[in-house]
GROMACS .gro file of C-alpha atoms in nm:
model
  319
    1MET     CA    1   7.908   8.795  10.682
    2LYS     CA    2   8.251   8.708  10.702
    3THR     CA    3   8.517   9.019  10.846
    4LEU     CA    4   8.857   9.107  10.706
    5MET     CA    5   9.138   9.223  10.973
    6ILE     CA    6   9.420   9.457  10.763
    7TYR     CA    7   9.740   9.567  10.924
    8GLY     CA    8   9.944   9.864  10.895
    9ALA     CA    9   9.578   9.968  10.776
   10THR     CA   10   9.750  10.319  10.841
   11GLY     CA   11  10.040  10.309  10.620
   12TYR     CA   12  10.074  10.463  10.222
   13THR     CA   13   9.954  10.114  10.091
   14GLY     CA   14   9.738   9.966  10.367
   15ARG     CA   15   9.528  10.324  10.348
   16MET     CA   16   9.475  10.296  10.015
   17ALA     CA   17   9.311   9.947  10.098
   18ALA     CA   18   9.103   9.965  10.387
   19GLU     CA   19   8.948  10.253  10.147
   20HIS     CA   20   8.891  10.039   9.874
   21ALA     CA   21   8.752   9.741  10.104
   22LYS     CA   22   8.565   9.979  10.296
   23ALA     CA   23   8.408  10.096   9.881
   24LEU     CA   24   8.304   9.751   9.826
   25GLY     CA   25   8.119   9.702  10.168
   26LEU     CA   26   8.355   9.399  10.356
   27ASP     CA   27   8.316   9.396  10.725
   28LEU     CA   28   8.621   9.578  10.824
   29VAL     CA   29   8.870   9.607  11.126
   30ILE     CA   30   9.172   9.784  11.065
   31ALA     CA   31   9.475   9.736  11.307
   32GLY     CA   32   9.835   9.820  11.351
   33ARG     CA   33  10.044   9.942  11.629
   34ASN     CA   34  10.038  10.363  11.592
   35GLU     CA   35   9.628  10.398  11.829
   36ALA     CA   36   9.578  10.805  11.700
   37ARG     CA   37   9.660  10.700  11.340
   38LEU     CA   38   9.490  10.446  11.367
   39ALA     CA   39   9.216  10.613  11.543
   40LEU     CA   40   9.157  10.885  11.311
   41LEU     CA   41   9.128  10.634  11.042
   42ALA     CA   42   8.875  10.415  11.179
   43ALA     CA   43   8.660  10.770  11.251
   44THR     CA   44   8.641  10.886  10.880
   45LEU     CA   45   8.542  10.500  10.809
   46ASP     CA   46   8.379  10.407  11.027
   47VAL     CA   47   8.518  10.131  11.047
   48PRO     CA   48   8.667   9.953  11.426
   49TYR     CA   49   8.992   9.913  11.478
   50ARG     CA   50   9.242   9.705  11.684
   51VAL     CA   51   9.610   9.831  11.809
   52PHE     CA   52   9.862   9.545  11.912
   53ALA     CA   53  10.279   9.496  11.754
   54ALA     CA   54  10.294   9.190  11.543
   55ASP     CA   55  10.404   8.948  11.802
   56ALA     CA   56  10.118   9.018  12.046
   57SER     CA   57   9.822   8.968  11.713
   58GLN     CA   58   9.470   9.015  11.858
   59LEU     CA   59   9.256   8.765  11.603
   60ASP     CA   60   8.958   8.629  11.731
   61GLY     CA   61   8.603   8.636  11.553
   62ILE     CA   62   8.926   8.788  11.177
   63ASP     CA   63   8.857   8.516  10.867
   64VAL     CA   64   9.134   8.684  10.707
   65LEU     CA   65   9.407   8.911  10.810
   66LEU     CA   66   9.612   9.121  10.532
   67ASN     CA   67   9.961   9.215  10.662
   68PHE     CA   68  10.048   9.561  10.451
   69ALA     CA   69  10.299   9.669  10.777
   70GLY     CA   70  10.657   9.547  10.624
   71PRO     CA   71  10.987   9.543  10.661
   72PHE     CA   72  10.763   9.178  10.576
   73ALA     CA   73  11.093   9.014  10.721
   74HIS     CA   74  10.988   9.160  11.075
   75THR     CA   75  10.609   9.121  11.061
   76ALA     CA   76  10.485   8.829  10.856
   77GLU     CA   77  10.677   8.513  11.102
   78PRO     CA   78  10.419   8.616  11.367
   79LEU     CA   79  10.157   8.685  11.229
   80MET     CA   80  10.144   8.445  10.954
   81ARG     CA   81  10.280   8.171  11.382
   82ALA     CA   82   9.886   8.399  11.527
   83CYS     CA   83   9.765   8.254  11.187
   84ILE     CA   84   9.798   7.926  11.230
   85ALA     CA   85   9.722   7.922  11.611
   86SER     CA   86   9.391   8.121  11.543
   87GLY     CA   87   9.191   7.922  11.228
   88THR     CA   88   9.303   8.322  11.048
   89ASP     CA   89   9.432   8.267  10.700
   90TYR     CA   90   9.723   8.531  10.509
   91LEU     CA   91   9.843   8.747  10.361
   92ASP     CA   92  10.039   9.010  10.226
   93ILE     CA   93  10.200   9.170   9.909
   94THR     CA   94  10.580   9.171   9.990
   95ALA     CA   95  10.825   9.092   9.732
   96GLU     CA   96  11.118   8.887  10.034
   97ILE     CA   97  11.175   8.615   9.932
   98ASN     CA   98  11.232   8.534  10.318
   99VAL     CA   99  10.910   8.518  10.335
  100TYR     CA  100  10.734   8.344  10.106
  101ARG     CA  101  11.102   8.006  10.172
  102LEU     CA  102  10.872   8.149  10.551
  103ALA     CA  103  10.520   8.018  10.418
  104GLU     CA  104  10.637   7.791  10.164
  105ARG     CA  105  10.770   7.570  10.531
  106LEU     CA  106  10.537   7.704  10.765
  107GLY     CA  107  10.204   7.597  10.492
  108SER     CA  108  10.294   7.247  10.533
  109GLY     CA  109  10.028   7.074  10.693
  110ALA     CA  110   9.865   7.398  10.847
  111GLN     CA  111   9.491   7.415  10.830
  112VAL     CA  112   9.416   7.822  10.713
  113MET     CA  113   9.573   7.966  10.370
  114LEU     CA  114   9.940   8.114  10.363
  115LEU     CA  115   9.930   8.304  10.085
  116PRO     CA  116  10.149   8.636  10.028
  117GLY     CA  117  10.182   8.881   9.733
  118VAL     CA  118   9.860   9.030   9.666
  119GLY     CA  119   9.937   9.253   9.516
  120TRP     CA  120  10.211   9.452   9.178
  121ASP     CA  121  10.466   9.153   9.273
  122VAL     CA  122  10.378   8.930   9.264
  123VAL     CA  123  10.021   8.862   9.067
  124PRO     CA  124  10.018   9.067   8.724
  125SER     CA  125  10.427   8.875   8.757
  126ASP     CA  126  10.330   8.533   8.910
  127CYS     CA  127  10.003   8.546   8.610
  128LEU     CA  128  10.233   8.603   8.313
  129ALA     CA  129  10.512   8.324   8.420
  130MET     CA  130  10.146   8.031   8.437
  131HIS     CA  131  10.068   8.195   8.121
  132VAL     CA  132  10.374   8.200   7.912
  133ALA     CA  133  10.498   7.858   8.026
  134ARG     CA  134  10.205   7.718   7.870
  135ARG     CA  135  10.255   7.911   7.509
  136VAL     CA  136  10.581   7.629   7.439
  137GLN     CA  137  10.617   7.244   7.482
  138GLN     CA  138  10.840   7.125   7.825
  139PRO     CA  139  10.924   7.472   7.912
  140HIS     CA  140  11.216   7.437   8.066
  141THR     CA  141  11.394   7.771   8.113
  142LEU     CA  142  11.214   8.105   8.266
  143LYS     CA  143  11.310   8.438   8.256
  144LEU     CA  144  11.141   8.714   8.481
  145ALA     CA  145  11.182   9.084   8.465
  146LEU     CA  146  11.007   9.389   8.613
  147GLN     CA  147  11.073   9.707   8.576
  148VAL     CA  148  11.043  10.000   8.782
  149PRO     CA  149  10.962  10.283   8.746
  150GLY     CA  150  10.901  10.601   8.884
  151ALA     CA  151  10.874  10.713   9.335
  152MET     CA  152  10.943  10.426   9.516
  153SER     CA  153  10.685  10.471   9.840
  154ARG     CA  154  10.928  10.443  10.272
  155GLY     CA  155  10.802  10.139  10.277
  156SER     CA  156  10.881   9.964   9.994
  157ALA     CA  157  11.276  10.127  10.043
  158MET     CA  158  11.307   9.918  10.345
  159SER     CA  159  11.122   9.611  10.179
  160VAL     CA  160  11.443   9.691   9.923
  161SER     CA  161  11.693   9.607  10.153
  162GLU     CA  162  11.576   9.248  10.283
  163ILE     CA  163  11.548   9.168   9.910
  164LEU     CA  164  11.850   9.274   9.875
  165GLY     CA  165  12.024   9.124  10.183
  166ALA     CA  166  11.859   8.809  10.082
  167GLY     CA  167  12.199   8.754   9.752
  168VAL     CA  168  12.133   8.680   9.431
  169MET     CA  169  11.923   8.347   9.384
  170ALA     CA  170  11.765   8.118   9.127
  171ARG     CA  171  11.568   7.840   9.111
  172ILE     CA  172  11.929   7.595   8.895
  173ASN     CA  173  11.694   7.239   8.830
  174GLY     CA  174  11.446   7.287   9.035
  175GLU     CA  175  11.613   7.456   9.421
  176LEU     CA  176  11.697   7.774   9.489
  177VAL     CA  177  12.089   7.853   9.510
  178ALA     CA  178  12.258   8.096   9.578
  179THR     CA  179  12.444   8.286   9.215
  180PRO     CA  180  12.625   8.582   9.380
  181ASP     CA  181  12.801   8.594   8.986
  182ALA     CA  182  12.473   8.592   8.762
  183ALA     CA  183  12.514   8.912   8.501
  184LEU     CA  184  12.321   9.179   8.315
  185GLN     CA  185  12.077   9.089   8.056
  186SER     CA  186  11.909   9.201   7.755
  187LEU     CA  187  11.483   9.152   7.798
  188ASP     CA  188  11.208   9.346   7.593
  189PHE     CA  189  10.925   9.482   7.761
  190GLY     CA  190  10.821   9.638   7.471
  191ALA     CA  191  11.015   9.871   7.358
  192GLY     CA  192  11.321   9.735   7.240
  193PRO     CA  193  11.570   9.600   7.507
  194VAL     CA  194  11.709   9.671   7.770
  195LEU     CA  195  11.967   9.618   8.071
  196CYS     CA  196  11.842   9.417   8.326
  197ALA     CA  197  11.995   9.378   8.663
  198PRO     CA  198  11.968   8.963   8.835
  199LEU     CA  199  11.782   8.998   9.186
  200SER     CA  200  11.620   8.810   9.365
  201PHE     CA  201  11.226   8.893   9.409
  202GLY     CA  202  11.031   8.635   9.545
  203ASP     CA  203  10.875   8.499   9.151
  204LEU     CA  204  11.186   8.275   9.264
  205VAL     CA  205  10.983   8.082   9.507
  206THR     CA  206  10.624   8.137   9.382
  207ALA     CA  207  10.676   8.114   9.007
  208TRP     CA  208  10.785   7.758   9.057
  209HIS     CA  209  10.481   7.619   9.238
  210SER     CA  210  10.284   7.790   8.886
  211SER     CA  211  10.472   7.733   8.631
  212ALA     CA  212  10.667   7.385   8.727
  213VAL     CA  213  10.923   7.525   8.506
  214PRO     CA  214  11.231   7.413   8.671
  215ASN     CA  215  11.498   7.724   8.620
  216ILE     CA  216  11.349   7.998   8.675
  217ALA     CA  217  11.647   8.410   8.684
  218MET     CA  218  11.429   8.701   8.820
  219PHE     CA  219  11.562   9.095   8.696
  220VAL     CA  220  11.490   9.368   8.807
  221HIS     CA  221  11.482   9.739   8.520
  222ILE     CA  222  11.523  10.000   8.659
  223THR     CA  223  11.454  10.375   8.548
  224GLY     CA  224  11.429  10.744   8.732
  225GLU     CA  225  11.522  10.741   9.141
  226ALA     CA  226  11.330  10.414   9.164
  227PHE     CA  227  11.587  10.265   9.480
  228PRO     CA  228  11.690  10.590   9.668
  229GLU     CA  229  11.956  10.561   9.927
  230GLY     CA  230  12.080  10.747  10.214
  231ASP     CA  231  11.823  10.841  10.515
  232LEU     CA  232  11.533  10.583  10.367
  233SER     CA  233  11.308  10.778  10.734
  234LEU     CA  234  11.257  11.077  10.492
  235LEU     CA  235  11.125  10.994  10.220
  236PRO     CA  236  10.743  11.077  10.167
  237ASP     CA  237  10.484  10.868  10.193
  238GLY     CA  238  10.504  10.732   9.856
  239PRO     CA  239  10.396  10.861   9.461
  240THR     CA  240  10.203  11.086   9.456
  241GLN     CA  241   9.878  11.014   9.213
  242ALA     CA  242   9.957  11.186   8.910
  243GLN     CA  243  10.358  11.041   9.011
  244ARG     CA  244  10.142  10.696   8.994
  245ASP     CA  245   9.965  10.792   8.651
  246ALA     CA  246  10.264  10.888   8.491
  247HIS     CA  247  10.399  10.559   8.490
  248ARG     CA  248  10.292  10.194   8.420
  249ALA     CA  249  10.402   9.875   8.580
  250ARG     CA  250  10.523   9.584   8.267
  251ALA     CA  251  10.656   9.347   8.367
  252VAL     CA  252  10.794   9.077   8.134
  253ALA     CA  253  10.857   8.656   8.090
  254GLU     CA  254  11.123   8.459   7.810
  255VAL     CA  255  11.018   8.100   7.821
  256THR     CA  256  11.266   7.819   7.677
  257GLY     CA  257  11.103   7.521   7.574
  258ALA     CA  258  11.305   7.169   7.610
  259ASP     CA  259  11.308   7.168   7.218
  260GLY     CA  260  11.451   7.522   7.200
  261SER     CA  261  11.210   7.729   7.193
  262VAL     CA  262  11.099   7.988   7.340
  263ALA     CA  263  10.797   8.200   7.322
  264ARG     CA  264  10.835   8.621   7.541
  265SER     CA  265  10.518   8.757   7.709
  266VAL     CA  266  10.453   9.126   7.882
  267ILE     CA  267  10.210   9.193   8.139
  268GLU     CA  268  10.113   9.649   8.146
  269THR     CA  269   9.873   9.773   8.417
  270VAL     CA  270   9.893  10.064   8.613
  271ASN     CA  271  10.117  10.212   8.845
  272GLY     CA  272  10.284   9.901   9.146
  273TYR     CA  273  10.124  10.049   9.362
  274SER     CA  274   9.785  10.128   9.175
  275TYR     CA  275   9.717   9.812   9.137
  276THR     CA  276   9.766   9.708   9.454
  277PRO     CA  277   9.596   9.787   9.688
  278LEU     CA  278   9.271   9.722   9.446
  279ALA     CA  279   9.456   9.352   9.390
  280ALA     CA  280   9.561   9.267   9.732
  281VAL     CA  281   9.161   9.355   9.901
  282GLU     CA  282   8.994   9.169   9.573
  283ALA     CA  283   9.236   8.864   9.674
  284ALA     CA  284   9.093   8.883  10.021
  285ARG     CA  285   8.749   8.901   9.910
  286ARG     CA  286   8.750   8.618   9.717
  287VAL     CA  287   8.921   8.469  10.083
  288LEU     CA  288   8.698   8.542  10.247
  289ALA     CA  289   8.409   8.432   9.977
  290GLY     CA  290   8.490   8.068   9.994
  291GLU     CA  291   8.777   8.055   9.784
  292ARG     CA  292   9.104   7.913   9.900
  293ARG     CA  293   9.328   7.611  10.021
  294PRO     CA  294   9.520   7.560  10.303
  295GLY     CA  295   9.859   7.561  10.304
  296PHE     CA  296  10.070   7.745  10.117
  297GLU     CA  297   9.886   7.944   9.777
  298THR     CA  298  10.040   8.156   9.509
  299PRO     CA  299   9.811   8.419   9.327
  300ALA     CA  300   9.814   8.224   9.027
  301LYS     CA  301   9.747   7.893   9.084
  302LEU     CA  302   9.449   7.979   9.412
  303PHE     CA  303   9.285   8.151   9.132
  304GLY     CA  304   9.412   8.128   8.811
  305VAL     CA  305   9.560   8.280   8.542
  306GLY     CA  306   9.303   8.557   8.431
  307PHE     CA  307   9.366   8.637   8.832
  308ALA     CA  308   9.567   8.962   8.760
  309GLN     CA  309   9.394   9.081   8.445
  310SER     CA  310   9.099   9.076   8.557
  311ILE     CA  311   9.214   9.453   8.775
  312ALA     CA  312   9.137   9.702   8.494
  313GLY     CA  313   9.426   9.799   8.350
  314THR     CA  314   9.612   9.469   8.266
  315ARG     CA  315   9.641   9.352   7.965
  316ILE     CA  316   9.906   9.012   7.840
  317ILE     CA  317  10.072   9.093   7.527
  318ASP     CA  318  10.213   8.817   7.363
  319TYR     CA  319  10.537   8.832   7.181
   0.00000   0.00000   0.00000
């Protein structure tokens, strides 16, 4: 049996993924930097563990590494390079655009697969982009927006600072271009138009590869206190089960064809924090089973447009 390593397994989402992977019977090793927390979780799950910093990895005997340790600006590059050196396929759950750009560069000519974004952002939105692009002739322009409801985990809040730090970009004629003056857009997630702010998530990379639409803009609609401020270290690990159950996740994609025709589709699923461990472990399971290609990949290109909907409670609505 091939072996999966979950790095960052004692974090909020990493722990849920480790528990799910164990329940599925995968050959699992957990890893991270905090030996006390790892030892406790390893004993609970009855799995081996390894303690190492991201820049001093121990990947002997590991076929797939699934990285949950954010901010990914700090962990993705050393772990990707370690995977390339050891022949281990790399997956993570980041939304940070610069990690995708890094994976594009490092994946060129690599014999291993680099597959960032196997959680909520970007699995549902990536599959949605591929789906909606097929609804028009010669898709030319794509607007993609995420709805971010409810409370945010401490790890996600720290990653948001990396996303904001990357600046606002769009893909114009196939190239990523800085667009600091991008305007708000009114987009409809199914209950009427709402204002969405431009923001550079990883979809500006994945949607380009998955849909081949040359012009892509990315937005976010924030409700409640989704983007916290202040000392992020004081935040709780993440929302409770009840809080997750109260807020379903949605994304909307609107594509315009070269002839001016417009199609809009919405994907709706369980809360992003509930979706991510399920989708990430399913992606890892499929890679372990042989669904892989060397180099940079996206979820929709690798697993197909229906991958997002393979997670229970997910549906796409066309308008």
